[in-house]
Coordinates of C-alpha atoms in Angstrom, one line a residue:
M21 CA -2.6 -2.0 -35.0
A22 CA -5.9 -0.6 -33.7
V23 CA -8.4 1.0 -36.1
S24 CA -8.2 4.2 -34.1
Q25 CA -4.5 4.5 -34.8
V26 CA -4.8 3.9 -38.5
Y27 CA -7.9 6.2 -38.9
P28 CA -7.6 9.0 -36.3
V29 CA -10.0 10.9 -38.6
L30 CA -12.8 9.7 -40.8
D31 CA -13.6 11.0 -44.4
F32 CA -17.3 10.9 -45.5
P33 CA -18.2 11.7 -49.2
V34 CA -21.3 13.8 -49.6
V35 CA -23.0 14.3 -53.1
F36 CA -24.6 17.7 -53.7
D37 CA -25.7 18.9 -57.2
Y38 CA -23.3 16.5 -58.9
Y39 CA -20.4 17.7 -56.8
V40 CA -18.7 15.4 -54.3
F41 CA -17.6 17.1 -51.1
I42 CA -15.4 15.4 -48.5
I43 CA -16.4 16.0 -44.9
R44 CA -13.6 15.2 -42.5
I45 CA -14.5 14.5 -38.9
K46 CA -12.4 13.2 -36.0
N47 CA -12.9 9.5 -35.3
P48 CA -15.0 9.6 -32.0
W49 CA -13.6 6.2 -31.0
S50 CA -10.0 7.1 -31.5
E51 CA -9.1 8.6 -28.2
T52 CA -11.3 6.2 -26.2
I53 CA -9.7 3.2 -27.8
M54 CA -6.2 4.5 -27.4
E55 CA -6.9 5.6 -23.8
K56 CA -8.2 2.1 -22.9
G57 CA -5.2 0.5 -24.5
T58 CA -2.8 2.8 -22.5
I59 CA -4.6 2.0 -19.3
R60 CA -4.4 -1.7 -20.0
V61 CA -0.6 -1.5 -20.7
L62 CA -0.1 0.5 -17.4
S63 CA -2.1 -2.1 -15.5
R64 CA 0.0 -4.9 -17.1
A65 CA 3.3 -3.1 -16.3
F66 CA 2.3 -2.7 -12.6
S67 CA 1.3 -6.4 -12.5
I68 CA 4.7 -7.4 -13.8
M69 CA 6.6 -5.1 -11.4
T70 CA 4.5 -6.3 -8.4
Y71 CA 5.3 -9.9 -9.2
I72 CA 9.0 -9.2 -9.5
A73 CA 8.9 -7.3 -6.2
R74 CA 7.0 -10.1 -4.5
E75 CA 9.4 -12.8 -5.6
K76 CA 12.6 -10.8 -4.6
R77 CA 14.8 -12.6 -7.1
P78 CA 15.8 -12.2 -10.8
L79 CA 13.1 -13.7 -13.0
G80 CA 13.0 -14.8 -16.7
V81 CA 10.4 -13.7 -19.2
T82 CA 8.8 -17.1 -19.4
E83 CA 8.1 -17.3 -15.6
I84 CA 6.8 -13.7 -15.5
A85 CA 4.5 -14.3 -18.5
S86 CA 3.1 -17.4 -16.8
A87 CA 2.6 -15.6 -13.5
V88 CA 0.7 -12.6 -14.9
S89 CA -1.1 -14.6 -17.6
L90 CA 0.2 -12.6 -20.6
P91 CA 1.9 -13.6 -23.9
K92 CA 5.7 -13.7 -23.7
A93 CA 6.0 -11.2 -26.5
T94 CA 3.8 -8.7 -24.6
V95 CA 5.8 -9.2 -21.4
Y96 CA 9.0 -8.7 -23.3
R97 CA 7.9 -5.4 -24.8
I98 CA 6.7 -4.1 -21.5
L99 CA 9.9 -5.1 -19.8
D100 CA 11.9 -3.4 -22.5
S101 CA 10.0 -0.1 -21.9
L102 CA 10.4 -0.5 -18.1
E103 CA 14.1 -1.1 -18.5
A104 CA 14.4 2.1 -20.6
E105 CA 13.0 4.0 -17.6
R106 CA 15.2 2.1 -15.1
A107 CA 12.2 0.6 -13.4
V108 CA 13.6 -2.9 -14.0
L109 CA 17.1 -4.2 -14.7
N110 CA 17.9 -6.9 -17.2
R111 CA 20.7 -9.1 -15.9
G112 CA 21.5 -11.7 -18.5
G113 CA 17.9 -12.3 -19.6
E114 CA 16.5 -12.2 -16.0
Y115 CA 14.8 -9.2 -14.6
E116 CA 14.7 -7.5 -11.2
L117 CA 13.5 -4.1 -9.9
G118 CA 15.5 -1.1 -10.9
P119 CA 16.7 2.0 -9.0
V120 CA 13.6 4.1 -10.0
T121 CA 11.5 2.0 -7.6
L122 CA 13.8 3.0 -4.7
F123 CA 13.3 6.7 -5.6
L124 CA 9.5 6.2 -5.7
A125 CA 9.4 4.3 -2.4
D126 CA 11.5 7.0 -0.7
A127 CA 9.2 9.7 -2.1
Y128 CA 6.1 8.0 -0.9
R129 CA 7.6 7.6 2.7
S130 CA 8.3 11.3 2.7
Q131 CA 4.9 12.1 1.4
V132 CA 3.1 10.1 4.1
G133 CA 4.6 12.5 6.6
F134 CA 5.2 10.4 9.7
A135 CA 7.6 7.6 8.7
E136 CA 10.7 9.5 9.6
V137 CA 9.1 11.0 12.7
A138 CA 8.1 7.5 13.9
R139 CA 11.3 5.7 13.3
P140 CA 13.2 6.5 16.5
H141 CA 10.1 5.7 18.5
L142 CA 9.7 2.3 16.8
L143 CA 13.3 1.5 17.6
S144 CA 12.9 2.4 21.2
L145 CA 9.7 0.2 21.3
R146 CA 11.5 -2.7 19.8
N147 CA 14.4 -2.4 22.2
E148 CA 12.0 -2.2 25.1
T149 CA 10.0 -5.3 24.1
K150 CA 12.5 -7.2 22.0
E151 CA 9.7 -8.0 19.6
T152 CA 8.8 -7.1 16.1
V153 CA 7.4 -3.6 15.7
H154 CA 5.3 -2.4 12.7
L155 CA 4.3 1.0 11.4
F156 CA 1.2 1.1 9.1
V157 CA -0.4 3.6 6.8
Y158 CA -4.0 3.9 5.7
E159 CA -4.8 4.9 2.1
K160 CA -8.4 5.1 0.7
G161 CA -9.7 1.8 2.0
E162 CA -6.3 0.0 2.0
F163 CA -4.0 -0.7 4.9
Y164 CA -0.2 -1.1 4.3
Y165 CA 3.0 -2.0 6.1
L166 CA 5.0 1.2 6.0
D167 CA 8.0 0.3 8.2
K168 CA 9.2 -2.6 10.3
I169 CA 11.8 -3.3 12.9
E170 CA 12.5 -7.0 13.4
S171 CA 12.7 -8.9 16.7
P172 CA 16.2 -10.2 17.5
Y173 CA 14.7 -13.7 18.0
Q174 CA 14.6 -16.2 15.2
V175 CA 10.9 -17.0 15.6
R176 CA 9.0 -13.8 14.6
M177 CA 6.2 -12.5 12.4
H178 CA 6.8 -12.6 8.7
S179 CA 5.6 -9.4 6.8
R180 CA 6.8 -7.1 4.1
I181 CA 7.1 -3.4 3.9
G182 CA 4.6 -2.2 1.2
G183 CA 2.5 -5.3 1.6
R184 CA -1.2 -5.1 2.3
A185 CA -2.3 -5.8 5.9
S186 CA -5.6 -7.0 7.3
I187 CA -7.4 -4.0 8.6
F188 CA -10.1 -6.2 10.2
R189 CA -7.9 -8.7 12.0
L190 CA -4.7 -7.0 13.0
S191 CA -4.6 -5.0 16.2
A192 CA -3.3 -2.0 14.4
G193 CA -6.2 -2.1 11.9
K194 CA -8.8 -2.4 14.6
A195 CA -7.3 0.5 16.6
L196 CA -7.5 2.6 13.4
L197 CA -11.1 1.5 12.6
A198 CA -12.2 2.4 16.2
R199 CA -11.3 6.1 15.4
F200 CA -13.0 6.2 12.0
S201 CA -16.0 8.5 11.4
A202 CA -19.1 7.2 9.7
E203 CA -17.9 8.7 6.4
E204 CA -14.5 7.1 6.7
L205 CA -16.1 3.7 7.4
K206 CA -18.0 4.0 4.1
E207 CA -14.7 4.3 2.3
L208 CA -13.8 0.7 3.1
H209 CA -14.2 -1.9 0.4
E210 CA -16.4 -4.1 2.7
P211 CA -18.3 -3.5 6.0
V212 CA -16.6 -3.9 9.3
P213 CA -17.5 -7.3 10.8
P214 CA -19.9 -7.0 13.8
E215 CA -17.5 -8.7 16.2
V216 CA -14.9 -6.0 15.4
V217 CA -17.4 -3.2 15.9
R218 CA -18.2 -4.6 19.3
E219 CA -14.5 -4.1 20.3
F220 CA -14.5 -0.4 19.5
S221 CA -15.6 0.8 22.9
D222 CA -12.9 -1.1 24.7
I223 CA -10.3 0.0 22.2
L224 CA -11.1 3.6 22.7
T225 CA -11.2 3.2 26.5
R226 CA -7.8 1.4 26.7
G227 CA -6.1 3.3 23.9
Y228 CA -5.0 0.2 22.1
A229 CA -6.4 -2.9 20.3
V230 CA -5.5 -6.6 20.7
D231 CA -5.2 -9.3 18.1
D232 CA -5.3 -12.5 20.1
E233 CA -4.4 -15.0 17.3
Q234 CA -7.2 -13.6 15.1
N235 CA -4.9 -12.8 12.2
E236 CA -2.4 -15.7 12.6
Q237 CA -2.5 -18.7 14.8
G238 CA 0.1 -18.5 17.5
L239 CA 0.7 -14.8 17.2
R240 CA -0.5 -12.0 19.5
C241 CA -0.4 -8.3 18.8
V242 CA -1.3 -5.0 20.3
G243 CA -1.7 -1.8 18.3
A244 CA -2.6 1.9 18.6
A245 CA -3.7 4.5 16.1
I246 CA -1.8 7.5 14.9
I247 CA -3.8 10.7 14.3
D248 CA -2.8 13.5 12.0
S249 CA -3.0 17.2 12.8
R250 CA -6.6 17.3 11.4
G251 CA -7.7 14.7 13.8
R252 CA -8.0 11.9 11.1
P253 CA -6.7 8.4 11.8
R254 CA -3.7 8.1 9.4
G255 CA -1.8 5.1 10.5
A256 CA -1.0 2.8 13.4
V257 CA 1.9 1.1 15.3
S258 CA 2.0 -2.4 16.7
V259 CA 4.0 -5.0 18.6
S260 CA 3.7 -8.6 17.5
A261 CA 5.2 -11.8 19.0
P262 CA 4.5 -15.5 19.3
V263 CA 2.1 -16.3 22.1
Y264 CA 4.7 -18.2 24.1
R265 CA 6.8 -15.0 24.4
F266 CA 3.7 -12.7 24.7
P267 CA 1.5 -14.2 27.4
P268 CA -1.8 -12.4 28.4
E269 CA -0.2 -10.9 31.4
L270 CA 2.0 -8.8 29.1
V271 CA -0.8 -7.4 27.0
E272 CA -1.5 -4.4 29.2
R273 CA 2.2 -3.5 29.6
Y274 CA 2.9 -3.7 25.8
G275 CA -0.5 -2.1 25.1
K276 CA 0.5 1.0 27.1
L277 CA 3.9 1.1 25.5
V278 CA 2.3 1.0 22.0
S279 CA -0.3 3.7 22.8
G280 CA 2.5 5.9 24.2
V281 CA 4.4 5.6 21.0
A282 CA 1.3 6.4 18.9
E283 CA 0.6 9.4 21.0
A284 CA 4.2 10.6 20.7
V285 CA 4.1 10.3 17.0
T286 CA 0.7 12.0 16.8
R287 CA 2.1 15.0 18.8
E288 CA 5.2 15.3 16.6
I289 CA 3.2 15.1 13.4
G290 CA 1.1 18.0 14.6
S291 CA 4.1 20.0 15.7
F292 CA 5.9 19.4 12.4
E293 CA 2.8 20.3 10.3
K294 CA 2.3 23.5 12.3
C295 CA 5.9 24.5 11.7
V296 CA 5.6 23.9 8.0
C297 CA 2.4 25.8 7.7
S298 CA 3.8 28.8 9.6
S299 CA 7.1 29.0 7.7

């Protein structure tokens, strides 16, 4: 047990004219130590949940402990607490994500504000191109897959909703960056590569960006930015396909389709937010 938990206050004896007085003061390290411990436990809990989510299968304590580099006893205690909150489920000694995570994921999608608006447009885009369509969201220097509609073909891009995406290599990321202000660019965890900056002018002129096997060998993508009602780049949409199904002569056609979807979602976001504000 931490010293701060055993001694939340400290007693100091003071001698004055042969009398002993006890001065009691609050331990100045108590809250700090407990706060750091709480933060550490939360970080460990999220590491465990992230690993379970990534594996997409029931996992035993031994495997989880090895993956997150924690003692088995620590992992077991954290899993026990997570199970009590329905964040994980224990199925015969193996753990998987619980129903609370579904609630949180749905709440986040609603909070973003354009996932539901974009969905029918994404479906139409997939039906038109027969290729995989992605929706992305930008959050404080990070770029995430928010939604995905798969291509009907067996050979297609592999990605996961909720996973981080490369903002510097993917067409959707470059389309978003081209719209960023100087202040927004400073928010990124690392500077934009010069070769990407050189693409900005063409991206803004065309209305879409191109990933010509820059993110993944054999894969071509086109993407366009989604702008919120305040004029801020908030997300992006893209079409991705193997190069043998997505030759250079289709880039302009798919690029215009993608930019059209991004513009439609941008308009609907603005209309929706104006209705909410006026009601």
